[in-house]
Every structure is written in C-alpha cells, then in structure tokens.
mmCIF file with all atom_site columns, C-alpha atoms in Angstrom:
data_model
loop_
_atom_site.group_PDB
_atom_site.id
_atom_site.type_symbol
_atom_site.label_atom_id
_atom_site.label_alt_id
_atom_site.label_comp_id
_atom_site.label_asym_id
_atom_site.label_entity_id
_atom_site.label_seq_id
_atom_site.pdbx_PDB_ins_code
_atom_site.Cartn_x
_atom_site.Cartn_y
_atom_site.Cartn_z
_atom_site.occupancy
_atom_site.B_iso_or_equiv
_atom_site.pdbx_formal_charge
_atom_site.auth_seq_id
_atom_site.auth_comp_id
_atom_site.auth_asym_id
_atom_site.auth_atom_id
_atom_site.pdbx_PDB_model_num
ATOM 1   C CA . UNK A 1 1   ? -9.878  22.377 -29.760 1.00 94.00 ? 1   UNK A CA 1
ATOM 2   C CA . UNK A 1 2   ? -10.041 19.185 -31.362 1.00 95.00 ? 2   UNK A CA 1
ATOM 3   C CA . UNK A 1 3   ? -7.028  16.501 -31.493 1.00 96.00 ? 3   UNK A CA 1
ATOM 4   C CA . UNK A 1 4   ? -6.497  14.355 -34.806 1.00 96.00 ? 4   UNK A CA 1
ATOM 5   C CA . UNK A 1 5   ? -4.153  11.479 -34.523 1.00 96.00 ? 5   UNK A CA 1
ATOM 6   C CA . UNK A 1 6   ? -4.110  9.685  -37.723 1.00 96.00 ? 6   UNK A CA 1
ATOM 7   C CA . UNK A 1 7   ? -2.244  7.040  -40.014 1.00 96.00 ? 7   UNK A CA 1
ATOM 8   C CA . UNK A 1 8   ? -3.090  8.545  -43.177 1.00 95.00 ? 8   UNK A CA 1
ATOM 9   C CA . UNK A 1 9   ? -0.824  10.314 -45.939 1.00 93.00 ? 9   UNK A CA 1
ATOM 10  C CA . UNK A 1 10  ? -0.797  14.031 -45.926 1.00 93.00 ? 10  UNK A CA 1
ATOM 11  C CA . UNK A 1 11  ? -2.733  14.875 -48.886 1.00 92.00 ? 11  UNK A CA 1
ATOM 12  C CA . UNK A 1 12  ? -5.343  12.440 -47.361 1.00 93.00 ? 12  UNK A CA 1
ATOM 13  C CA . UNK A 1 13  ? -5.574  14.000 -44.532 1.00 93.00 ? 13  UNK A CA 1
ATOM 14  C CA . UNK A 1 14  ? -6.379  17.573 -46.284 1.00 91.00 ? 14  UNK A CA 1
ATOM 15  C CA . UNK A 1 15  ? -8.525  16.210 -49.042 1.00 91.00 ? 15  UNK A CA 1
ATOM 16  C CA . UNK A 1 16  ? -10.802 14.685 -45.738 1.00 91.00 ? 16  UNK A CA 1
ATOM 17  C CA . UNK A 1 17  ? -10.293 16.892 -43.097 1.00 91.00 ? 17  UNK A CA 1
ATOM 18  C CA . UNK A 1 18  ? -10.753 20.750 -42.822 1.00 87.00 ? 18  UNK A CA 1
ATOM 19  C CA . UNK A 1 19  ? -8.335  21.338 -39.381 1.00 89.00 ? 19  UNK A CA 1
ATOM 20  C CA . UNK A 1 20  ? -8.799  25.170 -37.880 1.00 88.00 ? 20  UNK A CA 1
ATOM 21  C CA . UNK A 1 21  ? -6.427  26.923 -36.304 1.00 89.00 ? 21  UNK A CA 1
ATOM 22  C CA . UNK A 1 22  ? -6.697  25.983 -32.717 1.00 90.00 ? 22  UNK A CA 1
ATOM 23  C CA . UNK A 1 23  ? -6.796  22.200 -33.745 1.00 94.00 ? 23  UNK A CA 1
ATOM 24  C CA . UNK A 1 24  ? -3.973  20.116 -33.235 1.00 94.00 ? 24  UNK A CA 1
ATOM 25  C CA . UNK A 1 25  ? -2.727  17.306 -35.853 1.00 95.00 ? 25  UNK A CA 1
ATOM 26  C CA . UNK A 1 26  ? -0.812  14.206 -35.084 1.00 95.00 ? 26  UNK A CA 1
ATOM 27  C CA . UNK A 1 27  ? 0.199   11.971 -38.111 1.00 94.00 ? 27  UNK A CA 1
ATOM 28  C CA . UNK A 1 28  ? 2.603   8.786  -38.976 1.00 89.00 ? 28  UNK A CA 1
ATOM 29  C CA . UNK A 1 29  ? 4.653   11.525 -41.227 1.00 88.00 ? 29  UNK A CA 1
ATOM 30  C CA . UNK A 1 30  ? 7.010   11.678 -37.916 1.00 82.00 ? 30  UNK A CA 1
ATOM 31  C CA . UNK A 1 31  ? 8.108   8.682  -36.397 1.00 86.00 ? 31  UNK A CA 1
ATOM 32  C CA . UNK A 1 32  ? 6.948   7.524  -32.569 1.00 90.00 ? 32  UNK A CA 1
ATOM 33  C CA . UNK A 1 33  ? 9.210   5.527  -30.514 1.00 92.00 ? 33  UNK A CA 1
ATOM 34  C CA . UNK A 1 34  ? 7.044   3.010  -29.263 1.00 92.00 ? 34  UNK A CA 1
ATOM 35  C CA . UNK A 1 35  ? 6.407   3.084  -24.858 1.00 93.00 ? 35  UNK A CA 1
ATOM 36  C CA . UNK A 1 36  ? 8.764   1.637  -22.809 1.00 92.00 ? 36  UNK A CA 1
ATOM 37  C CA . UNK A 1 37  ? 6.469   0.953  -19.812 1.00 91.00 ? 37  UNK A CA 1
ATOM 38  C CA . UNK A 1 38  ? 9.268   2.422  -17.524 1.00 92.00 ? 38  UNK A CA 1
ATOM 39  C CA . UNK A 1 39  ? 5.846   4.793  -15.671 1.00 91.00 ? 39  UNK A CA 1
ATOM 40  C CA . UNK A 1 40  ? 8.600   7.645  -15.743 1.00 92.00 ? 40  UNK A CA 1
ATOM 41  C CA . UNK A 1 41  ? 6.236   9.680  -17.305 1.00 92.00 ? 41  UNK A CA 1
ATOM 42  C CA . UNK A 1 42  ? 4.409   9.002  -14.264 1.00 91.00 ? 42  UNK A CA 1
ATOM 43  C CA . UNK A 1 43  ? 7.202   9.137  -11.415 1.00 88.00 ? 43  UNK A CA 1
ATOM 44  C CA . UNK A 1 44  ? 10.824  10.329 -12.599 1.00 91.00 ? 44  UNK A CA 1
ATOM 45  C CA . UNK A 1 45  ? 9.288   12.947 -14.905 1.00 91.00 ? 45  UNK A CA 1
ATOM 46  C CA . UNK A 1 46  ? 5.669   13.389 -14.172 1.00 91.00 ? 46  UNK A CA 1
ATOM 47  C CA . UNK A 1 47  ? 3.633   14.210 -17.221 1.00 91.00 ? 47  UNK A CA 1
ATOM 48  C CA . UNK A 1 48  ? 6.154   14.173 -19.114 1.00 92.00 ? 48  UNK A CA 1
ATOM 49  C CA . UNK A 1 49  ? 7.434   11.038 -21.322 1.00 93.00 ? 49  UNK A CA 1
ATOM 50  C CA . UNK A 1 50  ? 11.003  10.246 -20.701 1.00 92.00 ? 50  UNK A CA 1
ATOM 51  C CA . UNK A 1 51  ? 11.779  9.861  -23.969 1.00 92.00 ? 51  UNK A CA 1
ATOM 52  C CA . UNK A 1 52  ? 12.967  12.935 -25.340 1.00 84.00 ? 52  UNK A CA 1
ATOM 53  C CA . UNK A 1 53  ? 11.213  13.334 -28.970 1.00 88.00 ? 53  UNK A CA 1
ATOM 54  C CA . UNK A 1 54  ? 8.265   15.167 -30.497 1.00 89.00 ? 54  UNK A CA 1
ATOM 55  C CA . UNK A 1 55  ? 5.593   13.076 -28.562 1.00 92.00 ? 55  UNK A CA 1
ATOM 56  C CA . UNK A 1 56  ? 7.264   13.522 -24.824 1.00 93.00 ? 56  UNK A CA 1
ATOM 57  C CA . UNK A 1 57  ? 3.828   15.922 -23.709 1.00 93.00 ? 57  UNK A CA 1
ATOM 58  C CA . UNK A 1 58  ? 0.844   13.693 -25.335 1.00 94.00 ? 58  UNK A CA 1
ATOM 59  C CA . UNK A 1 59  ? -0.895  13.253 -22.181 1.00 92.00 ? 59  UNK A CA 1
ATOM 60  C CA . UNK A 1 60  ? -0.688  17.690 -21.914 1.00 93.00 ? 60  UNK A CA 1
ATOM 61  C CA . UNK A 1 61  ? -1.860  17.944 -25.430 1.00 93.00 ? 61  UNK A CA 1
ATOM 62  C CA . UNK A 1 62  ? -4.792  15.556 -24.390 1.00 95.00 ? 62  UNK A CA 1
ATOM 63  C CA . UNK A 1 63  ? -5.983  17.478 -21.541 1.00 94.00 ? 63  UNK A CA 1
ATOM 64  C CA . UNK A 1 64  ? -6.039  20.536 -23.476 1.00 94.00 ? 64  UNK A CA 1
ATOM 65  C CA . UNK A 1 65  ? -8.110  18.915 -26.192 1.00 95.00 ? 65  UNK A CA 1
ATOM 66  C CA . UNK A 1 66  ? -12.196 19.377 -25.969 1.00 96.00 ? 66  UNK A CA 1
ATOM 67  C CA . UNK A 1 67  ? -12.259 15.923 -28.778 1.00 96.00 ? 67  UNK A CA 1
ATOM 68  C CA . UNK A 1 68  ? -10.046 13.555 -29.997 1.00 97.00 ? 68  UNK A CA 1
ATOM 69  C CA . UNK A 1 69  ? -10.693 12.398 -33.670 1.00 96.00 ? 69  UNK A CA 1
ATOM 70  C CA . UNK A 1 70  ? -8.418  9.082  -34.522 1.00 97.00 ? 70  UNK A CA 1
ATOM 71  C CA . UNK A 1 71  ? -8.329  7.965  -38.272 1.00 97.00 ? 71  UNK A CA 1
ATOM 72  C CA . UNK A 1 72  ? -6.520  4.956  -38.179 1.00 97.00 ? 72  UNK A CA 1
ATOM 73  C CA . UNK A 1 73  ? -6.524  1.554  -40.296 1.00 97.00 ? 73  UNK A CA 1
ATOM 74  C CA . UNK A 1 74  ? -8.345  -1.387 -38.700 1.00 97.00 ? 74  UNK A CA 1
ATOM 75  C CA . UNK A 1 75  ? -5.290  -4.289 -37.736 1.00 96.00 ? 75  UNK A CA 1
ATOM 76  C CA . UNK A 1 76  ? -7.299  -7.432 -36.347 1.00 95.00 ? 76  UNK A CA 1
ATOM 77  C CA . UNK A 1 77  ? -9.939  -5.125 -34.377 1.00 95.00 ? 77  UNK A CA 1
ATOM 78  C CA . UNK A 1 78  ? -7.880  -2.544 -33.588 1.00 96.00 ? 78  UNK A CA 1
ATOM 79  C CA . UNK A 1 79  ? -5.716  0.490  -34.277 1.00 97.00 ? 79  UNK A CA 1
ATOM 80  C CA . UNK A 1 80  ? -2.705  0.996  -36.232 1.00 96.00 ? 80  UNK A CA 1
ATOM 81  C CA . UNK A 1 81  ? 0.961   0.466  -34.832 1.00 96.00 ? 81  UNK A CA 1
ATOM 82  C CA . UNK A 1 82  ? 1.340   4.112  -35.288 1.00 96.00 ? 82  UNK A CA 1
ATOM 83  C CA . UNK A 1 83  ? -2.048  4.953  -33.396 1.00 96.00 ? 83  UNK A CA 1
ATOM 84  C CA . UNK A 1 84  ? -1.589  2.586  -30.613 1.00 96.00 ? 84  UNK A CA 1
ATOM 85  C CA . UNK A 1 85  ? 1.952   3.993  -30.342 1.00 95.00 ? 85  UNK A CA 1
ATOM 86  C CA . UNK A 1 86  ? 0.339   7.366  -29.423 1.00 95.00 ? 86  UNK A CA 1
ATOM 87  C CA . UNK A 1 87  ? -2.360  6.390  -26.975 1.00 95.00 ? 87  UNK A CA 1
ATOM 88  C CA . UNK A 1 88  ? 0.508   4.036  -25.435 1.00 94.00 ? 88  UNK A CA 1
ATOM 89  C CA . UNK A 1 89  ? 2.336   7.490  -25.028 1.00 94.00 ? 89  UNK A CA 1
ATOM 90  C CA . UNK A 1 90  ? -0.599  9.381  -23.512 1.00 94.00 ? 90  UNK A CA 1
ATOM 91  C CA . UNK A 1 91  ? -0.212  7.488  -20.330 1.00 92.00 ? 91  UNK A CA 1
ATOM 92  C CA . UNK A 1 92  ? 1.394   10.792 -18.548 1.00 93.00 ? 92  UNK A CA 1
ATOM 93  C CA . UNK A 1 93  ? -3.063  12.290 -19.010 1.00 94.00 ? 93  UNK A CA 1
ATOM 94  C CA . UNK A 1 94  ? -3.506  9.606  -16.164 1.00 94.00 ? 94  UNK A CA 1
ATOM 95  C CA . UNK A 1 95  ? -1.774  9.118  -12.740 1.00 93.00 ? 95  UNK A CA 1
ATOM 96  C CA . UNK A 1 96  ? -0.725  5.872  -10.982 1.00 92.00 ? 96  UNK A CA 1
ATOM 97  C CA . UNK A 1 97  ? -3.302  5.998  -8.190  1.00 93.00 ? 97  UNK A CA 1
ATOM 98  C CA . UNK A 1 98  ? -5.946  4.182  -8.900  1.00 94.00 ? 98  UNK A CA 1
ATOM 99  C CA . UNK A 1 99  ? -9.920  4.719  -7.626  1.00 93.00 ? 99  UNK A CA 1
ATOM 100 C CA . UNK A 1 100 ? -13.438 3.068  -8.423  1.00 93.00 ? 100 UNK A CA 1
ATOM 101 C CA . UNK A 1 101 ? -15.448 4.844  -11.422 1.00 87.00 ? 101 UNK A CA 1
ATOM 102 C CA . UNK A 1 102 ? -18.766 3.108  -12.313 1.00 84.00 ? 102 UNK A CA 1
ATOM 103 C CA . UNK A 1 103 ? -17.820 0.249  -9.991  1.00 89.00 ? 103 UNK A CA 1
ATOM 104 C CA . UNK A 1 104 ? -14.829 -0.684 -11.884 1.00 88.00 ? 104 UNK A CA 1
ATOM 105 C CA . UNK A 1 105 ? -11.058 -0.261 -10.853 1.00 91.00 ? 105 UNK A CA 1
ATOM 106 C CA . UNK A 1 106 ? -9.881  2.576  -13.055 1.00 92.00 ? 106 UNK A CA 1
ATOM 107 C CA . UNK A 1 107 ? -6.791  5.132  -13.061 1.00 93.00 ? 107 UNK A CA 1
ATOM 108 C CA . UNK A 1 108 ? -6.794  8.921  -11.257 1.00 94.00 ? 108 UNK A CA 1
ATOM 109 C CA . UNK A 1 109 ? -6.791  11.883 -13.243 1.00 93.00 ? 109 UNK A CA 1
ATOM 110 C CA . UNK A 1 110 ? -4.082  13.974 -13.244 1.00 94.00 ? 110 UNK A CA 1
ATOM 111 C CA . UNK A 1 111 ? -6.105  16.615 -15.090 1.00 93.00 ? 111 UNK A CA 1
ATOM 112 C CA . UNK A 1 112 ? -9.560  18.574 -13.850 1.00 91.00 ? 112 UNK A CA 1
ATOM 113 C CA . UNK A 1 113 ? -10.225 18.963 -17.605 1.00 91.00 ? 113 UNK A CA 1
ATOM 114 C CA . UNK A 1 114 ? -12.675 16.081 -19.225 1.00 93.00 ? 114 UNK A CA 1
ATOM 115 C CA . UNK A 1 115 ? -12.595 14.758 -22.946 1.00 96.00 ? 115 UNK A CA 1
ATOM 116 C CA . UNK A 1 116 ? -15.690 15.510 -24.216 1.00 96.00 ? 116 UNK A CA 1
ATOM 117 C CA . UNK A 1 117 ? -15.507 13.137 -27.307 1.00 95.00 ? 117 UNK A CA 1
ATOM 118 C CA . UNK A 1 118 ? -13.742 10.485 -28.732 1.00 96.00 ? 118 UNK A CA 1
ATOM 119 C CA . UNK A 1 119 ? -14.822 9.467  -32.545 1.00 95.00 ? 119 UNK A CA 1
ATOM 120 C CA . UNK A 1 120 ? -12.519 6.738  -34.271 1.00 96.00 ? 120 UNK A CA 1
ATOM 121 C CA . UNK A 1 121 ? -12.858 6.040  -38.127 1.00 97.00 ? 121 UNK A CA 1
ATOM 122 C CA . UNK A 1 122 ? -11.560 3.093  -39.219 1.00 97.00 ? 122 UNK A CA 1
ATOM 123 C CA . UNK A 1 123 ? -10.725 2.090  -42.820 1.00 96.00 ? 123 UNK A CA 1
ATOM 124 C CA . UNK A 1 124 ? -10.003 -1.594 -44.386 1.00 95.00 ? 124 UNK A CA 1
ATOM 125 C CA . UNK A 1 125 ? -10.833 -3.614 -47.240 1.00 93.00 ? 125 UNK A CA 1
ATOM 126 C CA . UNK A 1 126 ? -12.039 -6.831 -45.257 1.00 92.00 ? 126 UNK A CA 1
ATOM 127 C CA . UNK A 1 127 ? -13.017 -5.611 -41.923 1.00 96.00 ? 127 UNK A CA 1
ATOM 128 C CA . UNK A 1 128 ? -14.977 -8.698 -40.122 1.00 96.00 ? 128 UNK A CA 1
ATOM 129 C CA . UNK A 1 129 ? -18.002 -7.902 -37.782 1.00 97.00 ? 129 UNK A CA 1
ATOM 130 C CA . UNK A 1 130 ? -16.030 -9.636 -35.182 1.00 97.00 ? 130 UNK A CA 1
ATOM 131 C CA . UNK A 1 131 ? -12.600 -6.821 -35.797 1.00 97.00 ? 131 UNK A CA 1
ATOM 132 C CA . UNK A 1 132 ? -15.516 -4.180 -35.756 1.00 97.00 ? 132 UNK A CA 1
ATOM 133 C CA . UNK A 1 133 ? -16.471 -5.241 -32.474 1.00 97.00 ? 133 UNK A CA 1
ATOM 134 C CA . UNK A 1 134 ? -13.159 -5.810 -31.015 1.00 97.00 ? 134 UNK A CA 1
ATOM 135 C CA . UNK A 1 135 ? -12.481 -2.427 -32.388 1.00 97.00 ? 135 UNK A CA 1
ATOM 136 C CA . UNK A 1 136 ? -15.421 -0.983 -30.583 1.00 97.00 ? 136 UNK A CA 1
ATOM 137 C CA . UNK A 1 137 ? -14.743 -2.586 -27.408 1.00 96.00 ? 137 UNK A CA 1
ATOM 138 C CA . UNK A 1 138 ? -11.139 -1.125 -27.143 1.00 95.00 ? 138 UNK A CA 1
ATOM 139 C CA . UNK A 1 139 ? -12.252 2.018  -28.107 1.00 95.00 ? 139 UNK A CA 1
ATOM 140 C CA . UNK A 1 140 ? -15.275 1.725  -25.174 1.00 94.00 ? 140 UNK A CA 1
ATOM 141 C CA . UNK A 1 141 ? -12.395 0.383  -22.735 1.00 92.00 ? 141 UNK A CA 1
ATOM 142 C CA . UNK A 1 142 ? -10.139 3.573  -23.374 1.00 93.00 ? 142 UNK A CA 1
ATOM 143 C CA . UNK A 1 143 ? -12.984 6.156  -23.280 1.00 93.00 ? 143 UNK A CA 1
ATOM 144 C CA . UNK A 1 144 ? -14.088 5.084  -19.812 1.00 92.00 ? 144 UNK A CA 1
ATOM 145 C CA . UNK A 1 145 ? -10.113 4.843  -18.669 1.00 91.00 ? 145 UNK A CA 1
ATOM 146 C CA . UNK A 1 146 ? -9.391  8.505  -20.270 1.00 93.00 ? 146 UNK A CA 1
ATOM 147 C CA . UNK A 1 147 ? -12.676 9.184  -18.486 1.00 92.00 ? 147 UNK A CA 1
ATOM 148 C CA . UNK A 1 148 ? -14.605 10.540 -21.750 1.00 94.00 ? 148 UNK A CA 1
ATOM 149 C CA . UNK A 1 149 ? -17.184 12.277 -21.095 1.00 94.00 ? 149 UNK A CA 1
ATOM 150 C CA . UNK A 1 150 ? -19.714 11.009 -23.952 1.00 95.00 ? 150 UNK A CA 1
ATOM 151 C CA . UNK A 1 151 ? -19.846 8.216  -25.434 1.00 93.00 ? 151 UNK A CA 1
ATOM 152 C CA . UNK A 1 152 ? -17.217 6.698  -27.999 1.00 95.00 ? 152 UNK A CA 1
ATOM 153 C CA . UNK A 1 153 ? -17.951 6.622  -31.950 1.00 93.00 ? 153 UNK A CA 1
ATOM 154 C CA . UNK A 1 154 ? -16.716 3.358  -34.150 1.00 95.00 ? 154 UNK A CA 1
ATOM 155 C CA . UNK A 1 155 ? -17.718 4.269  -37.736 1.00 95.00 ? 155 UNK A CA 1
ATOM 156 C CA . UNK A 1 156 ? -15.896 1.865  -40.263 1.00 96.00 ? 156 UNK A CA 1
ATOM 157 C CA . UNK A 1 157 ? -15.267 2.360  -44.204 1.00 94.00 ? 157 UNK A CA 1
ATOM 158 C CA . UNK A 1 158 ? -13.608 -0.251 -46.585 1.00 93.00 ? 158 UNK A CA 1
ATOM 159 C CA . UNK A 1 159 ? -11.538 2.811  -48.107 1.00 91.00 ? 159 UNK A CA 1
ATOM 160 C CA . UNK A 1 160 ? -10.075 6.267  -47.341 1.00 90.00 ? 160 UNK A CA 1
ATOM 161 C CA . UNK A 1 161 ? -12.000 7.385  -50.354 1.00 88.00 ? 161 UNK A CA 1
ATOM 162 C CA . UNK A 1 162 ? -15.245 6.431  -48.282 1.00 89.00 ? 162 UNK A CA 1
ATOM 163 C CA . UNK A 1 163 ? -13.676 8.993  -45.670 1.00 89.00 ? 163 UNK A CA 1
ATOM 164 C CA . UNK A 1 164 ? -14.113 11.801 -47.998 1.00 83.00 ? 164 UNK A CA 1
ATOM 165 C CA . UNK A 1 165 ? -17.733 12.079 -47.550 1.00 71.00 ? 165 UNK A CA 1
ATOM 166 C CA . UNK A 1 166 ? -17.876 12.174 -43.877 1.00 74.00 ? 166 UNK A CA 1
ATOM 167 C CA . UNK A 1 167 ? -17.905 15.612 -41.669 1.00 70.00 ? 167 UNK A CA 1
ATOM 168 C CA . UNK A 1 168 ? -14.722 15.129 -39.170 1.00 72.00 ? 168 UNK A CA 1
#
C-alpha cells in the first residue's frame, strides 16, 4: 500500500497520480490542526493524537503503509505548512524511548513494520540549489528517524505541469 500526502488541488492530484484501491490519499482539501507537542500521542493516548480530528491515527496509517509518496511545494528548502503539519502529526509511528541506530541517537519504534520508501516531489518556480539541498537533507534526516528502509528520493520540478510526466 502506498501513502500520498500532498498539497496539491484535487484535479491535480488525478490528472498526475493513478491511486489503486489499497492506497491511501492525504491532501490539504481537509484542514490539519497543526501539533501541539503535548507527546500525548505518546503517553496519555498512545498512538493516538489527542486531538480529536481526521488525522488523530497518522502514525497507524504509516505503519501500515509499504511507501510514502509526498507531493508538496518547496517553502525555503522544505515542505509545505500543510505537509509538515502531517509528518508533525505522525509522531504517535515512533515512541519516546530513545536507542543508537547507525551510531546516532534516534527514537524507538513502536511498530515491527519498516517503510520501505520514501519519494518526495517538490514543485516551485525559483527553487535555489541551496532549498534543494536543504530539502534533501530534511528529507534524509526523517527517513533515517522513521527508520526507512531505502534510501530517500528528492526529485524537484519548477511546475505541477512538470509532475504530469513522472510515474508516482
């Protein structure tokens, strides 16, 4: 099952994407309350986000994901508000304890399950080399905290039109 999270409009998302039926779709059409970095989702309620709206189970959708595929705009090297909402709210796919991976300090996993894949496709006009590696840095940083098991793809258009040609 793949996992899309993007920031594009609907028809957007159709005219680029072909989603099958086990594949789940997350898009800026609903609003996200942004994290409050209250950990509930880690103690009071754990897995489960304490705020009570459509994206209180993203770190359950994530575990039963095989890829994640993010669309999002490029802001200053990395994702959109709405995108960086969501993997804010995905904290509950991690626990609190912490352990060494690859000799850096890095959070449990609540889930026996791996990521296989994480590809990101960012879209802006003006996207600087230096936003393109910021972008890919964050996006390195997160697969290696989510524990991904390949590595992360960074592809970057200057249009959603660009999109259209791409397999996702």
């Amino acid at each position: 099952m793949k996992l899309y999270i993007h920031d594009l409009s609907e028809q957007d998302f159709k005219d680029i994407v072909q989603v099958q039926n086990c594949d789940t779709v997350i898009s800026s059409k609903d609003k996200v309350r942004s994290c409050l970095g209250c950990y509930g989702c880690w103690l009071k309620t754990p897995t489960k986000c304490v705020i009570g709206d459509k994206y209180s189970d993203l770190g359950k959708m994530f575990a039963c994901c095989d890829d994640i595929i993010i669309i999002s705009r490029c802001y200053y090297g990395g994702f959109s508000p709405f995108v960086k909402s969501i993997i804010d709210r995905s904290l509950s796919y991690l626990l609190p304890y912490l352990e060494v991976r690859d000799g850096v300090s890095r959070h449990k996993m609540r889930y026996k399950k791996r990521i296989n894949a994480i590809q990101t496709y960012f879209y802006g006009e003006d996207i600087t080399q230096e936003e393109k590696e910021t972008a890919e840095q964050i996006l390195l940083n997160n697969s290696h905290q989510f524990n991904i098991k390949n590595k992360p793809i960074a592809k970057f258009c200057t249009s959603v039109s660009e999109l259209k040609g791409l397999k996702l």
